[in-house]
Amino acid sequence: MEYRDFPKGAGRISTVGIGGSKLHAVSEKEMVEMVDFALESGFNTIDLAVETADVFPKVRKALEGRRDKFMLGLHLGLTFQEDGQYKRTREIGEVAGGFERQLAALGTDYADIGYIHYVDDIDDYNNVFASGTYAFALKLRRQGRIGKLGFASHRPDISRKFLEDCEFDLFMFSINPAYDLDPVTHNPLEEDLSSLNALSVAQERAELYRLAEKLGVGITVMKSLGAGRLLDDRTSPFKRALTIPQCIQYCLDRPAVLSCMVGISSVDELKGLAAYYNAGNAARDYSVIADMNLEGMQGRCVYCNHCLPCPSNIDIARVNKFLDLAQVGDKLAHQHYLNLEHKAGECVECASCEENCPFHVAVRDKMKEAQILFGH
Ligand code: SF4
Ligand code: SF4
């Protein structure tokens, strides 16, 4: 096992942790077995941004008598509807109540890490403050009911604003080689893009990682495997599968990254993650992505947003990203899609995006697919 120290305050985190996105599919017995294996192997953290409320009592059972061995990541602004399904909220009564109910269901009175849940647009960013969510989060940290305070986002511009305006210990951000790809250089390993006038996606993301490192704010990674899409030739934007060790190593090599939180639903999948630690340098080497050429990637979206502007103000990269994630079974992607201000159904088929896309993605078809899948 390998660990990294938190830049602020005490403690260290295993460089791979258990993500919550697939835990709804795990029985209580499997949860106990997973935690047994995790503790034997040295994993020390689990993130609980989960789809359904029934995950919490299973985690409670699995942690009985050993709560202190595991760092729990809970999310402020995540609550559950009466049927137990995930709901995101900024209503402060629901934020506070949701947090207390998560703790009660886990049989604990503190979260080792508390994230302000999933902030991906500027209105919601402002609402984090206007609703009192940020003040509440600071109070919880002062009281010791949250050990380390963070936020979760997929957006580099929003994350940067949080880093510049607030006092966080860490944040959860989606990173993998495809998300970091720049279609101008084709090369996600390339961070020196100073010849470009406007910030490219790759440059904006690389600058965020460097800023976090400079400020002493750690990053925990979500989507390090692209919800599994990067592991299969048929679904990877590279049209060539990467391995789990390659994806994890790529993320761990970004500045400020502490740990990859990988969604799993079985002990076997956890064993697959543990294999990272037995992989040698050659197996972890991801330099193959530097050789993946633009021609080989035609037709698959890498979420760069070079296709904008869209006359309907659709955030095409995020629609495509949520569509791709939902198609490989990520149910939270459906919820995230519903939070988008402009949905795929608003596409007027002007085709300007397809003229701008360096990967010749059939965006109009993707919008139709998204509209059918998500219903909007
Ligand atoms: S459709 Fe093309 S330009 Fe738009 S985000 Fe996807 S890859 Fe980038
Ligand atoms: S084709 Fe649709 S998604 Fe593309 S720019 Fe036009 S309206 Fe936007």
XYZ file of C-alpha atoms and ligand atoms in Angstrom:
392
model
C 0.000 0.000 0.000
C 1.107 3.546 -0.647
C -0.074 6.629 1.220
C 0.136 10.392 0.788
C 0.136 12.972 3.568
C -2.589 15.592 3.617
C -0.924 18.928 2.822
C -2.797 20.630 5.660
C -3.099 19.025 9.082
C -2.385 15.513 10.172
C -3.085 12.211 8.538
C -2.436 10.286 5.375
C -4.640 8.689 2.801
C -4.139 5.547 0.724
C -3.422 6.482 -2.871
C -6.417 4.405 -3.927
C -9.703 4.487 -2.056
C -13.195 3.086 -2.454
C -15.571 5.327 -4.377
C -19.291 5.220 -3.693
C -20.828 5.249 -7.168
C -21.485 1.493 -7.344
C -21.982 0.631 -3.673
C -25.776 0.503 -4.033
C -25.286 -2.848 -5.774
C -23.378 -4.364 -2.825
C -25.100 -6.599 -0.246
C -24.352 -6.290 3.474
C -22.346 -9.531 3.394
C -20.258 -8.319 0.443
C -19.748 -4.968 2.150
C -18.309 -6.713 5.216
C -16.034 -8.812 2.982
C -14.932 -5.730 1.072
C -14.025 -3.876 4.240
C -12.206 -6.966 5.563
C -10.132 -7.121 2.384
C -9.633 -3.353 2.297
C -8.253 -3.266 5.825
C -6.009 -6.295 5.239
C -4.629 -4.580 2.144
C -4.207 -1.134 3.694
C -6.951 0.869 1.937
C -8.035 3.469 4.473
C -10.749 5.576 2.869
C -14.210 5.282 1.402
C -16.255 7.997 -0.235
C -20.002 7.920 0.295
C -21.481 9.955 -2.542
C -23.921 7.131 -3.120
C -27.096 6.625 -5.112
C -29.317 5.170 -2.409
C -29.638 5.630 1.353
C -29.552 1.891 2.062
C -25.757 1.887 1.537
C -25.181 3.596 4.902
C -26.453 0.832 7.257
C -24.417 -1.707 5.280
C -21.279 0.391 5.726
C -22.139 0.747 9.410
C -22.318 -3.027 9.776
C -19.040 -3.470 7.895
C -17.258 -0.909 10.095
C -18.548 -2.249 13.420
C -15.719 -2.082 15.944
C -13.295 -0.548 13.433
C -14.763 2.804 12.480
C -11.505 4.529 13.391
C -9.565 2.471 10.833
C -11.376 4.071 7.907
C -11.673 7.656 6.719
C -15.244 8.324 5.670
C -15.960 10.982 3.064
C -19.492 12.401 3.364
C -21.129 15.015 1.170
C -22.886 18.178 2.339
C -25.813 18.909 0.079
C -26.457 15.258 -0.608
C -29.674 13.935 0.846
C -32.220 11.278 -0.014
C -35.843 11.288 -1.047
C -38.504 9.256 0.762
C -37.890 6.306 -1.560
C -34.190 6.414 -0.611
C -32.989 7.853 -3.937
C -30.201 10.410 -4.181
C -31.069 14.094 -4.173
C -28.781 17.124 -4.337
C -29.871 20.148 -2.313
C -28.723 23.615 -1.229
C -31.654 24.228 1.106
C -29.799 24.606 4.379
C -32.314 22.648 6.471
C -31.979 19.720 4.072
C -28.192 20.108 3.945
C -27.928 19.924 7.757
C -30.577 17.219 8.077
C -29.017 15.162 5.288
C -25.615 15.295 6.970
C -27.033 14.283 10.374
C -29.002 11.415 8.848
C -25.905 10.110 7.055
C -23.956 10.148 10.333
C -26.807 8.500 12.260
C -27.180 5.765 9.638
C -23.438 5.115 9.842
C -23.486 5.060 13.659
C -20.831 7.735 13.939
C -20.712 11.371 14.964
C -18.078 12.695 12.591
C -16.931 12.569 8.977
C -13.206 12.429 8.341
C -13.763 14.343 5.103
C -16.763 16.519 4.290
C -17.261 17.690 0.712
C -19.664 20.391 -0.398
C -21.340 18.212 -2.932
C -21.050 18.636 -6.681
C -20.850 22.313 -7.615
C -20.734 22.664 -11.387
C -22.128 26.049 -12.359
C -21.699 29.612 -11.247
C -25.264 30.066 -9.966
C -24.878 27.026 -7.793
C -21.448 28.265 -6.695
C -23.040 31.523 -5.498
C -25.818 29.565 -3.851
C -23.307 27.600 -1.782
C -22.637 30.889 0.029
C -26.127 32.447 -0.145
C -27.754 29.311 1.253
C -25.395 29.189 4.233
C -23.893 25.851 3.118
C -20.292 27.105 3.212
C -20.756 28.738 6.642
C -22.334 25.527 7.927
C -19.424 23.493 6.560
C -16.879 25.781 8.257
C -18.777 25.439 11.535
C -18.717 21.639 11.273
C -14.953 21.756 10.710
C -14.462 24.082 13.711
C -16.514 21.687 15.829
C -14.440 18.723 14.661
C -17.495 17.008 13.166
C -15.732 17.242 9.819
C -12.005 16.534 9.889
C -11.061 17.939 6.497
C -13.243 20.196 4.427
C -13.545 19.960 0.679
C -15.818 20.416 -2.291
C -16.586 18.245 -5.311
C -16.723 19.542 -8.864
C -16.100 18.531 -12.472
C -15.394 22.102 -13.603
C -11.870 23.601 -13.530
C -13.158 27.197 -13.519
C -15.489 26.590 -10.562
C -12.790 24.684 -8.706
C -10.318 27.489 -9.273
C -12.786 29.998 -7.848
C -13.263 27.892 -4.743
C -9.496 27.660 -4.273
C -9.062 31.415 -4.673
C -12.041 32.453 -2.515
C -12.196 29.877 0.278
C -10.269 27.796 2.737
C -10.456 24.162 1.786
C -8.218 21.257 2.724
C -8.903 19.276 -0.426
C -11.328 18.824 -3.287
C -12.706 16.010 -5.382
C -12.204 16.460 -9.111
C -12.701 14.273 -12.189
C -9.353 13.426 -13.786
C -8.219 10.932 -16.392
C -6.114 11.115 -19.571
C -9.149 11.689 -21.798
C -10.489 14.571 -19.713
C -7.034 16.182 -19.773
C -6.626 15.745 -23.504
C -6.073 18.752 -25.694
C -7.086 18.254 -29.313
C -4.596 20.883 -30.457
C -1.556 19.031 -29.204
C -3.367 15.650 -29.053
C -1.247 14.939 -26.041
C -2.462 14.898 -22.444
C 1.112 14.566 -21.231
C 1.868 17.988 -22.678
C 1.334 20.776 -20.201
C 3.429 23.530 -21.790
C 0.841 25.157 -24.003
C 2.105 28.694 -23.563
C 2.097 29.313 -27.305
C -1.680 29.341 -27.324
C -3.434 32.607 -26.642
C -6.583 31.291 -25.038
C -6.448 28.786 -22.255
C -6.995 25.340 -23.691
C -8.875 22.734 -21.694
C -5.611 20.938 -20.972
C -3.898 24.108 -19.856
C -6.798 25.193 -17.649
C -6.836 21.818 -15.958
C -3.043 21.639 -15.585
C -3.022 25.130 -14.068
C -5.703 24.081 -11.590
C -3.601 21.150 -10.406
C -0.568 23.405 -10.015
C -2.573 26.050 -8.142
C -3.890 23.406 -5.744
C -0.360 22.207 -5.091
C 0.856 25.766 -4.515
C -1.960 26.469 -2.042
C -1.510 23.169 -0.215
C -4.946 21.859 -1.183
C -5.078 18.162 -2.000
C -7.097 16.507 -4.760
C -9.043 13.288 -4.524
C -9.894 11.948 -7.955
C -13.194 10.716 -9.309
C -13.634 9.065 -12.721
C -9.977 8.012 -12.911
C -11.073 5.078 -15.113
C -13.737 7.137 -16.918
C -16.346 4.890 -15.210
C -14.603 1.954 -16.890
C -14.800 3.384 -20.423
C -11.033 3.804 -20.645
C -10.497 0.095 -19.974
C -12.180 -1.092 -23.158
C -11.165 -0.514 -26.793
C -14.842 -0.275 -27.729
C -15.666 2.571 -25.335
C -12.396 4.427 -24.801
C -12.076 7.749 -26.669
C -8.551 6.562 -27.476
C -10.049 3.486 -29.177
C -7.416 1.555 -27.312
C -7.816 0.223 -23.793
C -5.705 1.473 -20.935
C -5.214 -0.623 -17.793
C -6.214 0.192 -14.216
C -2.563 0.720 -13.142
C -1.981 3.080 -16.111
C -5.074 5.160 -15.314
C -4.329 5.349 -11.598
C -0.675 6.215 -12.140
C -1.646 8.950 -14.607
C -3.826 10.604 -11.947
C -1.323 10.152 -9.136
C 1.313 11.877 -11.250
C -0.762 15.093 -11.521
C 0.293 17.808 -9.046
C -1.636 17.871 -5.731
C -3.356 14.530 -6.274
C -3.600 12.466 -3.094
C -5.846 9.545 -3.941
C -8.057 8.007 -6.632
C -11.509 7.083 -5.360
C -12.594 4.261 -7.635
C -16.187 3.038 -7.712
C -16.409 -0.714 -7.088
C -19.206 -3.185 -6.434
C -17.453 -6.409 -5.411
C -14.469 -7.837 -3.583
C -13.076 -8.971 -6.940
C -13.143 -5.395 -8.219
C -11.368 -4.272 -5.050
C -8.753 -6.960 -5.669
C -8.393 -5.516 -9.170
C -7.560 -2.159 -7.621
C -5.149 -3.731 -5.138
C -3.283 -5.171 -8.135
C -2.101 -1.614 -8.829
C 0.224 -1.908 -5.844
C 1.814 -5.092 -7.205
C 2.241 -3.624 -10.677
C 5.794 -2.612 -11.503
C 6.815 0.608 -13.174
C 6.455 -0.916 -16.638
C 2.838 -1.923 -15.984
C 2.033 1.519 -14.578
C 3.687 3.351 -17.465
C 1.006 5.267 -19.351
C 3.281 6.950 -21.902
C 1.423 5.021 -24.607
C -1.176 7.804 -24.578
C 1.397 10.139 -26.135
C 1.334 7.935 -29.233
C -2.417 7.888 -29.642
C -3.062 10.004 -32.674
C -5.939 12.259 -33.573
C -6.958 10.096 -36.519
C -7.351 7.085 -34.259
C -9.729 8.985 -32.028
C -12.185 10.253 -34.609
C -15.809 10.088 -33.641
C -15.420 9.861 -29.859
C -15.965 12.839 -27.614
C -13.132 13.819 -25.275
C -15.203 16.580 -23.599
C -12.979 19.461 -24.688
C -15.809 21.881 -25.670
C -13.990 23.083 -28.760
C -17.370 22.729 -30.465
C -18.876 25.729 -28.629
C -20.583 28.152 -28.920
C -23.951 26.498 -29.243
C -26.890 28.793 -30.093
C -28.997 26.886 -27.554
C -26.288 27.282 -24.896
C -25.967 23.540 -24.477
C -22.807 22.511 -22.650
C -22.064 19.848 -25.260
C -19.073 18.313 -23.470
C -21.040 17.771 -20.273
C -24.068 16.367 -22.079
C -21.786 13.924 -23.889
C -19.929 13.084 -20.703
C -23.091 12.329 -18.735
C -24.472 10.349 -21.683
C -21.312 8.241 -21.911
C -21.241 7.661 -18.152
C -24.936 6.773 -18.013
C -24.475 4.306 -20.874
C -21.935 2.367 -18.799
C -24.248 2.299 -15.782
C -23.362 5.425 -13.789
C -26.765 6.373 -12.394
C -25.581 9.564 -10.696
C -24.778 10.827 -14.195
C -28.525 10.880 -14.840
C -29.046 13.124 -11.805
C -26.177 15.360 -12.847
C -27.677 15.660 -16.320
C -31.003 16.780 -14.877
C -29.170 19.621 -13.121
C -27.907 21.052 -16.420
C -29.540 24.344 -17.282
C -29.826 23.496 -20.990
C -30.705 19.972 -22.041
C -29.999 18.055 -25.254
C -33.648 18.426 -26.273
C -32.944 22.126 -26.929
C -30.651 21.263 -29.864
C -31.861 22.973 -33.049
C -29.538 20.874 -35.228
C -27.634 23.845 -36.631
C -24.516 21.597 -36.946
C -22.054 24.385 -36.132
C -20.640 22.213 -33.341
C -19.824 19.454 -35.795
C -17.893 21.890 -37.985
C -15.833 22.943 -34.954
C -15.208 19.518 -33.431
C -11.643 18.314 -34.116
C -12.784 14.725 -33.572
C -15.722 14.853 -35.988
C -18.153 13.722 -33.324
C -21.719 13.350 -34.601
C -22.981 15.799 -31.999
C -26.541 15.988 -33.308
C -26.869 12.225 -32.959
C -25.434 12.398 -29.443
C -27.969 15.076 -28.498
C -30.784 12.859 -29.754
C -29.411 9.881 -27.808
C -29.189 11.995 -24.661
C -32.710 13.311 -25.112
C -34.060 9.787 -25.451
C -32.046 8.359 -22.564
C -32.635 11.201 -20.098
C -36.074 12.230 -21.341
C -35.258 15.914 -21.891
S -18.061 17.112 -29.473
Fe -15.958 17.353 -30.180
S -15.370 19.453 -29.684
Fe -17.263 18.982 -28.548
S -16.554 18.303 -26.561
Fe -16.742 16.460 -27.818
S -14.732 16.130 -28.736
Fe -14.755 18.228 -27.929
S -26.264 21.199 -33.512
Fe -27.342 21.352 -31.569
S -25.772 21.050 -30.022
Fe -24.714 21.544 -31.934
S -24.391 23.783 -31.819
Fe -26.298 23.396 -32.973
S -27.924 23.520 -31.401
Fe -25.972 23.273 -30.303
